[in-house]
Coordinates of C-alpha atoms and ligand atoms in Angstrom, one line a residue:
X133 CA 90.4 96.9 172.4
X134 CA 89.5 93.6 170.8
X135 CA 88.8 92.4 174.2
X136 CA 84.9 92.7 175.2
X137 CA 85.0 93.4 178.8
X138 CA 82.5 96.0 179.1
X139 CA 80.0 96.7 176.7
X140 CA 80.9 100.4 176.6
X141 CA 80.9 100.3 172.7
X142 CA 77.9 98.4 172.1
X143 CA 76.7 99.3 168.7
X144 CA 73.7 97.6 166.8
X145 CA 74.6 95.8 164.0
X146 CA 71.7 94.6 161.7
X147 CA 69.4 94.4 164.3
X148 CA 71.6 93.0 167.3
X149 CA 74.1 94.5 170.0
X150 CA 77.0 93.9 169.8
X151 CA 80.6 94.8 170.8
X152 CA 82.4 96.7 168.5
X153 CA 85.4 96.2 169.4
X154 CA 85.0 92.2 168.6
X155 CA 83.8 92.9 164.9
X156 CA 86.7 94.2 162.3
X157 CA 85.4 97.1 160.0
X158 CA 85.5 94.0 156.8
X159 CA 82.9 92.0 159.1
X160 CA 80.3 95.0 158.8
X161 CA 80.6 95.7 155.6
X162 CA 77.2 95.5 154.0
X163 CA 75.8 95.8 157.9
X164 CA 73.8 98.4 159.0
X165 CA 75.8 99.6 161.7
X166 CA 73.8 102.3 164.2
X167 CA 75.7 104.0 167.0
X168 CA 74.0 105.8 170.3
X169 CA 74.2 109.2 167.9
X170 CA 71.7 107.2 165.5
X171 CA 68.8 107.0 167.8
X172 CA 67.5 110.8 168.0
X173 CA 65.2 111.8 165.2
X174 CA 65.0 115.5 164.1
X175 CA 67.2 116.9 166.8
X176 CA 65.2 115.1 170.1
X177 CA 66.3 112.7 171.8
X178 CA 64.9 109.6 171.9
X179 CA 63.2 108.2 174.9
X180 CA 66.0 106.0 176.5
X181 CA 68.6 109.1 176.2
X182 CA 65.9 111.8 178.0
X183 CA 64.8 109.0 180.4
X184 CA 69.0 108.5 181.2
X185 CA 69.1 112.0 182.0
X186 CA 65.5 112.9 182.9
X187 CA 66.4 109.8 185.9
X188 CA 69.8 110.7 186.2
X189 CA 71.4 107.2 185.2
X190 CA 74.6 109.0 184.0
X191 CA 77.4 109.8 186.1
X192 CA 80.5 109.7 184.2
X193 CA 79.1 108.7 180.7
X194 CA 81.4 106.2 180.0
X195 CA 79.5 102.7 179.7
X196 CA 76.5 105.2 178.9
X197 CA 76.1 104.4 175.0
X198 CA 76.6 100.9 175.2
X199 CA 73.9 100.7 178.2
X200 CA 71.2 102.8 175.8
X201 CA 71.9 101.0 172.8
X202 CA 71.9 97.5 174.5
X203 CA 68.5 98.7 176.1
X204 CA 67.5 99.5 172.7
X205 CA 67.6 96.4 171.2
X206 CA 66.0 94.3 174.3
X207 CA 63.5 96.9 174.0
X208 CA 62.8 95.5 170.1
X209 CA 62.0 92.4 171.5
X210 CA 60.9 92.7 174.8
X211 CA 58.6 96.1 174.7
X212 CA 57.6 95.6 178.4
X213 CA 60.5 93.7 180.3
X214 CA 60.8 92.8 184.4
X215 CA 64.3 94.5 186.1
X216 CA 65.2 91.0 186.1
X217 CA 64.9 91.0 182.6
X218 CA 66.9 94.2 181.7
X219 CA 69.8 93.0 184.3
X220 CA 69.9 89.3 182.2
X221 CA 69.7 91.2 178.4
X222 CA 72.7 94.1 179.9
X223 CA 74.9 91.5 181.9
X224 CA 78.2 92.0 179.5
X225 CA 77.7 95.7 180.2
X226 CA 79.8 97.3 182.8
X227 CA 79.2 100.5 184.9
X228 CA 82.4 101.5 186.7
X229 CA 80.0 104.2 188.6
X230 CA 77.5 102.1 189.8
X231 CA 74.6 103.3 188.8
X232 CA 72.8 100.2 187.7
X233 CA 69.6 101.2 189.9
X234 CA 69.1 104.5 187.8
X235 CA 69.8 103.3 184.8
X236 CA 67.4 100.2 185.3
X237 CA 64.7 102.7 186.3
X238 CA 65.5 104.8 183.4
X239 CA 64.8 101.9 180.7
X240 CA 61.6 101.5 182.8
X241 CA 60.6 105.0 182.5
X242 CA 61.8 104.9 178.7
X243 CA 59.4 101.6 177.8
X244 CA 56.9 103.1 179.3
X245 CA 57.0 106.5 177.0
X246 CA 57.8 103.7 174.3
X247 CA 54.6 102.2 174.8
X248 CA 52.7 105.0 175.1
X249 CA 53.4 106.0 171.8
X250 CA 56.3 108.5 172.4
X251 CA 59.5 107.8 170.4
Ligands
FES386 FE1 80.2 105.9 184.8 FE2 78.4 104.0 184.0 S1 78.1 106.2 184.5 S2 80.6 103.9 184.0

C-alpha cells in the first residue's frame, strides 16, 4: 500500500522488522527476507504462533503476522521484556480487534517457552 499505517505486513528483513510495503522488491534483493510462514520448523509451530492461539490473541487474523513477527525480532534482543516494553517495540502495529491484552500476554507466555529452551 506504500503507506505504513499498520504493521500488518511486518516482515523481517536481515535481522530487523520492517514494513513491507515501504521496501520495493529491488531494495531486498540480496536480503534475507523471512515472513510469519518462516518461523515454524518441521511442521510445529513456533512458540509465539501456539502461544497466539494457545492465549487466544487472534480474533480476525489480520494484523496477526506482523504482531508475531514484530515480537520476534524484539524477542532477538530483548529475551525477557516488561509489557511496557512489548507495547514501545509493537507501537507502529495496529489491531483493528483490540486485542492488545491477549496478544501482550501471549508474547509473555511465548518468552517464557523461549527461555526455557522450547523453540
Ligand atoms: Fe483483528 Fe488484530 S486480531 S486486527
Amino acid at each position: 500500500c506504500n503507506e505504513g499505517e499498520c504493521g500488518a505486513c511486518t516482515v523481517i528483513m536481515d535481522g530487523k522488522p520492517v514494513n513491507s510495503c515501504l521496501v520495493l522488491a529491488v531494495e531486498a534483493d540480496d536480503s534475507d527476507v523471512m515472513t510469519v510462514e518462516g518461523l515454524g520448523k518441521n511442521g510445529e509451530l513456533h512458540p509465539l504462533q501456539q502461544a497466539f492461539l494457545d492465549e487466544g490473541a487472534v480474533q480476525c487474523g489480520y494484523c496477526t503476522p506482523g504482531m508475531i513477527l514484530g515480537a520476534y525480532a524484539m524477542l532477538l534482543k530483548n529475551p525477557e521484556p516488561s509489557n511496557a516494553e512489548i507495547i514501545d517495540a509493537l507501537e507502529g502495529t495496529l489491531c483493528r480487534c483490540g486485542s492488545y491484552n491477549r496478544i501482550i500476554q501471549a508474547i509473555q507466555t511465548a518468552a517464557r517457552a523461549i527461555r526455557g529452551g522450547i523453540s
